[in-house]
Amino acid sequence: MTGRTTPVRKLQLQFEGDTYPVWIGARCLDDIASRIGELKASSLHIVTDETVGRLHARTLFERLSADATARLWTVRDGESAKSLASVEGLAQDMVRAGIDRRSVIVAVGGGVVGNLAGLIAALLFRGIRLVHVPTTLIAAADSVASLKQAVNLPQGKNLLGCFHAPTAVLIDLCHLQTLPAAQVRSGMAEIIKNALTVATENLTLLEEALSPSASYSDADFALIVEAGLLAKQKIMASDRLERRQAVVFEYGHTVGHAIELAAAGRVPHGEAVGLGMLVAAEVSFRLGRLNAAGRALHHRLLDRNGAVARMPDGVTVDAVMALLRMDNKRGYVAARPDQVAMILLDAPGVPGGPSEQPLTLVDAALVRSCIEDCLVRDVAHPKEEAKLCHL
Ligand SMILES: NC(=O)c1ccc[n+]([C@@H]2O[C@H](COP(=O)([O-])OP(=O)(O)OC[C@H]3O[C@@H](n4cnc5c(N)ncnc54)[C@H](O)[C@@H]3O)[C@@H](O)[C@H]2O)c1
């Protein structure tokens, strides 16, 4: 870390009729506080989790409290906070504290806090202003470039939600420097996904820049975050509800979400998506669509990102297959119980299936076999393991 303040850059994201600014800088807390101040909120409600509260959100809260009525609301860390019970509990607390239609909810944290605070902002008074201050790479480079807000049900991830655009996104890249390596890799997996699906022009740069130790400078993060946001903008500019071409951003998520849910919070989202992409590449290869070089590129990129192609401890293939039946993409196409709706690539940057909605129905038996091949190593067969490692 250099300790230098990086000039704040502005990107204006445009998703059909919705547009909002993303301000990106490093060591720019004063700038963030003054932009929030400009919103002239009747009160500010900062939502964070325990870790981010300790590291960053409390400092911002203290800065904001000097000039405005502000409250700090802290949820527990992790995916389990993305629940309807959290929405109801926080909304009740905020109403008791006097939140009104001119208040602003400020989400300071990763994708979990962003989605939770986003859903509350969408629901309270049928919609109040939301500002994102993303502190994970996933949130900064991916989830803030989306209008989707949701919480989970025990049956599946993101099953309860709606669309609500933020008023602004304010990114201080130095927040990303306190992330554990696993979280940085998790975010990079989403950037890899965006490059493989819609921004192939970033693939060479990405392959060179990826650091297996997950250490990046503020300047590296600036490039990575901007590339991630622009990749999403490319497609969502004409599909703000992410129901048509933008479904492609769910690449790797069919199996990834199931693994994430089965691991019950022990596996970061992007890591699970990375495993899901390996399975999707294998399925596509076996169907004769993606060639061996395309499949090998998936393994190389994820390997350079320090990922291990292995099912997380304690997660069984049966559990993953059962959760696949709840996948929220099934509703887009009429899938039989023995089919899984997946995004597949015919080549990097070329999604398979109908261009207006790139989903392919795949036999569940094939998906199971690919999960077993890619992620379940049989220690009794070391040759198999060696083959998989050197793809
Ligand atoms: N809306 C969308 O389009 C979209 C897109 C991608 C992901 N998501 C959602 O985002 C969630 C995953 O987000 P995530 O990976 O950011 O997870 P997260 O919000 O749970 O954060 C991961 C962990 O990192 C910690 N953390 C956050 N910032 C930190 C920092 N600066 N320093 C140290 N620790 C920090 C958090 O306390 C947490 O323990 C999932 O629920 C996923 O569904 C939504």
mmCIF file of N, CA and C and ligand atoms in Angstrom, residues 49 51-52 55-56 77-79 82 110-113 115 135-136 138-139 142-143 146 148 157-158 175-176 178-180 183 186 190 232 242 257 260 269, ligand 1:
data_model
loop_
_atom_site.group_PDB
_atom_site.id
_atom_site.type_symbol
_atom_site.label_atom_id
_atom_site.label_comp_id
_atom_site.label_asym_id
_atom_site.label_seq_id
_atom_site.Cartn_x
_atom_site.Cartn_y
_atom_site.Cartn_z
ATOM 1 N N ASP A 49 -21.627 -5.305 8.505
ATOM 2 C CA ASP A 49 -21.526 -6.529 9.310
ATOM 3 C C ASP A 49 -20.433 -6.338 10.347
ATOM 4 N N THR A 51 -17.413 -7.580 10.971
ATOM 5 C CA THR A 51 -16.018 -7.371 10.571
ATOM 6 C C THR A 51 -15.829 -6.011 9.914
ATOM 7 N N VAL A 52 -16.701 -5.681 8.973
ATOM 8 C CA VAL A 52 -16.549 -4.403 8.259
ATOM 9 C C VAL A 52 -16.839 -3.239 9.211
ATOM 10 N N LEU A 55 -13.593 -2.698 10.982
ATOM 11 C CA LEU A 55 -12.481 -2.235 10.143
ATOM 12 C C LEU A 55 -12.743 -0.874 9.482
ATOM 13 N N HIS A 56 -13.970 -0.641 9.025
ATOM 14 C CA HIS A 56 -14.199 0.533 8.171
ATOM 15 C C HIS A 56 -15.483 1.323 8.461
ATOM 16 N N ASP A 77 -21.683 -11.515 10.391
ATOM 17 C CA ASP A 77 -20.991 -11.766 9.130
ATOM 18 C C ASP A 77 -21.612 -12.956 8.402
ATOM 19 N N GLY A 78 -21.578 -12.895 7.101
ATOM 20 C CA GLY A 78 -21.844 -14.097 6.304
ATOM 21 C C GLY A 78 -23.240 -14.209 5.766
ATOM 22 N N GLU A 79 -23.378 -15.206 4.913
ATOM 23 C CA GLU A 79 -24.583 -15.442 4.120
ATOM 24 C C GLU A 79 -25.843 -15.597 4.986
ATOM 25 N N LYS A 82 -28.380 -12.893 5.214
ATOM 26 C CA LYS A 82 -29.243 -12.576 4.074
ATOM 27 C C LYS A 82 -30.544 -13.360 4.205
ATOM 28 N N GLY A 110 -19.778 -6.163 2.003
ATOM 29 C CA GLY A 110 -19.718 -6.998 0.813
ATOM 30 C C GLY A 110 -21.094 -7.177 0.195
ATOM 31 N N GLY A 111 -21.192 -8.199 -0.664
ATOM 32 C CA GLY A 111 -22.439 -8.451 -1.373
ATOM 33 C C GLY A 111 -23.589 -8.802 -0.445
ATOM 34 N N VAL A 112 -23.289 -9.419 0.684
ATOM 35 C CA VAL A 112 -24.353 -9.793 1.620
ATOM 36 C C VAL A 112 -25.013 -8.543 2.176
ATOM 37 N N VAL A 113 -24.200 -7.631 2.702
ATOM 38 C CA VAL A 113 -24.736 -6.385 3.259
ATOM 39 C C VAL A 113 -25.420 -5.577 2.146
ATOM 40 N N ASN A 115 -26.900 -6.636 -0.624
ATOM 41 C CA ASN A 115 -28.195 -7.230 -0.995
ATOM 42 C C ASN A 115 -29.237 -7.039 0.107
ATOM 43 N N THR A 135 -17.104 -3.082 0.029
ATOM 44 C CA THR A 135 -15.785 -3.302 0.649
ATOM 45 C C THR A 135 -15.172 -4.647 0.276
ATOM 46 N N THR A 136 -15.873 -5.449 -0.549
ATOM 47 C CA THR A 136 -15.236 -6.662 -1.073
ATOM 48 C C THR A 136 -15.058 -6.480 -2.579
ATOM 49 N N ILE A 138 -15.895 -8.625 -4.875
ATOM 50 C CA ILE A 138 -17.153 -9.054 -5.520
ATOM 51 C C ILE A 138 -18.140 -7.909 -5.553
ATOM 52 N N ALA A 139 -18.285 -7.246 -4.408
ATOM 53 C CA ALA A 139 -19.272 -6.173 -4.346
ATOM 54 C C ALA A 139 -18.840 -5.011 -5.233
ATOM 55 N N ASP A 142 -18.641 -6.232 -9.144
ATOM 56 C CA ASP A 142 -19.694 -7.057 -9.733
ATOM 57 C C ASP A 142 -21.085 -6.716 -9.188
ATOM 58 N N SER A 143 -21.291 -6.929 -7.872
ATOM 59 C CA SER A 143 -22.690 -6.895 -7.432
ATOM 60 C C SER A 143 -23.287 -5.486 -7.434
ATOM 61 N N SER A 146 -25.628 -3.982 -10.574
ATOM 62 C CA SER A 146 -26.818 -4.818 -10.708
ATOM 63 C C SER A 146 -27.920 -4.159 -9.902
ATOM 64 N N LYS A 148 -30.343 -6.020 -8.814
ATOM 65 C CA LYS A 148 -30.964 -7.138 -8.095
ATOM 66 C C LYS A 148 -30.685 -7.034 -6.600
ATOM 67 N N LYS A 157 -30.722 -19.891 -2.771
ATOM 68 C CA LYS A 157 -30.187 -18.529 -2.642
ATOM 69 C C LYS A 157 -30.999 -17.527 -3.460
ATOM 70 N N ASN A 158 -31.097 -16.320 -2.944
ATOM 71 C CA ASN A 158 -31.673 -15.179 -3.671
ATOM 72 C C ASN A 158 -33.091 -15.452 -4.181
ATOM 73 N N HIS A 175 -10.212 0.013 1.067
ATOM 74 C CA HIS A 175 -10.996 -0.955 1.848
ATOM 75 C C HIS A 175 -10.663 -2.394 1.427
ATOM 76 N N LEU A 176 -10.348 -2.557 0.136
ATOM 77 C CA LEU A 176 -10.109 -3.924 -0.367
ATOM 78 C C LEU A 176 -8.799 -4.504 0.169
ATOM 79 N N THR A 178 -7.810 -4.779 3.139
ATOM 80 C CA THR A 178 -7.921 -5.548 4.385
ATOM 81 C C THR A 178 -8.617 -6.893 4.159
ATOM 82 N N LEU A 179 -8.950 -7.184 2.904
ATOM 83 C CA LEU A 179 -9.657 -8.447 2.635
ATOM 84 C C LEU A 179 -8.724 -9.641 2.807
ATOM 85 N N PRO A 180 -9.210 -10.722 3.408
ATOM 86 C CA PRO A 180 -8.418 -11.950 3.421
ATOM 87 C C PRO A 180 -8.240 -12.460 1.979
ATOM 88 N N GLN A 183 -11.131 -14.003 0.109
ATOM 89 C CA GLN A 183 -12.177 -13.100 -0.398
ATOM 90 C C GLN A 183 -11.731 -12.406 -1.685
ATOM 91 N N SER A 186 -12.158 -14.871 -4.331
ATOM 92 C CA SER A 186 -13.581 -15.030 -4.601
ATOM 93 C C SER A 186 -14.049 -13.944 -5.591
ATOM 94 N N GLU A 190 -15.291 -13.978 -10.027
ATOM 95 C CA GLU A 190 -16.398 -13.324 -10.760
ATOM 96 C C GLU A 190 -15.844 -12.513 -11.938
ATOM 97 N N LYS A 232 -20.066 -5.794 -17.074
ATOM 98 C CA LYS A 232 -21.487 -5.964 -16.769
ATOM 99 C C LYS A 232 -22.338 -4.939 -17.522
ATOM 100 N N GLU A 242 -31.877 -8.395 -16.081
ATOM 101 C CA GLU A 242 -31.022 -9.583 -16.168
ATOM 102 C C GLU A 242 -31.836 -10.861 -16.425
ATOM 103 N N HIS A 257 -23.957 -22.002 -6.879
ATOM 104 C CA HIS A 257 -24.904 -21.667 -5.808
ATOM 105 C C HIS A 257 -25.206 -22.898 -4.961
ATOM 106 N N GLU A 260 -22.321 -23.548 -2.716
ATOM 107 C CA GLU A 260 -22.258 -22.508 -1.680
ATOM 108 C C GLU A 260 -23.290 -22.794 -0.585
ATOM 109 N N HIS A 269 -18.610 -17.019 -1.946
ATOM 110 C CA HIS A 269 -19.470 -17.087 -3.133
ATOM 111 C C HIS A 269 -18.661 -17.320 -4.423
HETATM 112 N N1 LIG B 1 -26.848 -8.487 -6.749
HETATM 113 C C1 LIG B 1 -25.994 -9.117 -7.494
HETATM 114 O O1 LIG B 1 -26.034 -9.008 -8.683
HETATM 115 C C2 LIG B 1 -24.910 -9.949 -6.869
HETATM 116 C C3 LIG B 1 -23.772 -10.255 -7.614
HETATM 117 C C4 LIG B 1 -22.735 -11.008 -7.015
HETATM 118 C C5 LIG B 1 -22.910 -11.449 -5.700
HETATM 119 N N2 LIG B 1 -24.051 -11.153 -5.023
HETATM 120 C C6 LIG B 1 -24.240 -11.633 -3.644
HETATM 121 O O2 LIG B 1 -23.148 -11.185 -2.863
HETATM 122 C C7 LIG B 1 -22.899 -12.114 -1.819
HETATM 123 C C8 LIG B 1 -21.425 -12.414 -1.765
HETATM 124 O O3 LIG B 1 -20.732 -11.211 -1.532
HETATM 125 P P1 LIG B 1 -19.310 -11.174 -0.830
HETATM 126 O O4 LIG B 1 -18.455 -12.206 -1.413
HETATM 127 O O5 LIG B 1 -18.893 -9.767 -0.848
HETATM 128 O O6 LIG B 1 -19.624 -11.720 0.641
HETATM 129 P P2 LIG B 1 -19.809 -11.040 2.072
HETATM 130 O O7 LIG B 1 -20.584 -9.799 1.981
HETATM 131 O O8 LIG B 1 -20.317 -12.091 2.978
HETATM 132 O O9 LIG B 1 -18.328 -10.683 2.513
HETATM 133 C C9 LIG B 1 -17.431 -11.732 2.721
HETATM 134 C C10 LIG B 1 -16.686 -11.618 4.058
HETATM 135 O O10 LIG B 1 -15.714 -10.593 3.935
HETATM 136 C C11 LIG B 1 -15.791 -9.720 5.056
HETATM 137 N N3 LIG B 1 -15.362 -8.417 4.578
HETATM 138 C C12 LIG B 1 -16.059 -7.564 3.784
HETATM 139 N N4 LIG B 1 -15.304 -6.504 3.472
HETATM 140 C C13 LIG B 1 -14.118 -6.671 4.087
HETATM 141 C C14 LIG B 1 -12.914 -5.921 4.120
HETATM 142 N N5 LIG B 1 -12.767 -4.811 3.406
HETATM 143 N N6 LIG B 1 -11.877 -6.400 4.858
HETATM 144 C C15 LIG B 1 -11.989 -7.587 5.533
HETATM 145 N N7 LIG B 1 -13.092 -8.338 5.532
HETATM 146 C C16 LIG B 1 -14.146 -7.897 4.796
HETATM 147 C C17 LIG B 1 -17.232 -9.780 5.524
HETATM 148 O O11 LIG B 1 -17.341 -9.463 6.875
HETATM 149 C C18 LIG B 1 -17.572 -11.249 5.246
HETATM 150 O O12 LIG B 1 -17.177 -12.024 6.352
HETATM 151 C C19 LIG B 1 -23.732 -13.345 -2.126
HETATM 152 O O13 LIG B 1 -24.824 -13.375 -1.252
HETATM 153 C C20 LIG B 1 -24.199 -13.131 -3.558
HETATM 154 O O14 LIG B 1 -25.454 -13.727 -3.808
HETATM 155 C C21 LIG B 1 -25.029 -10.405 -5.575
#
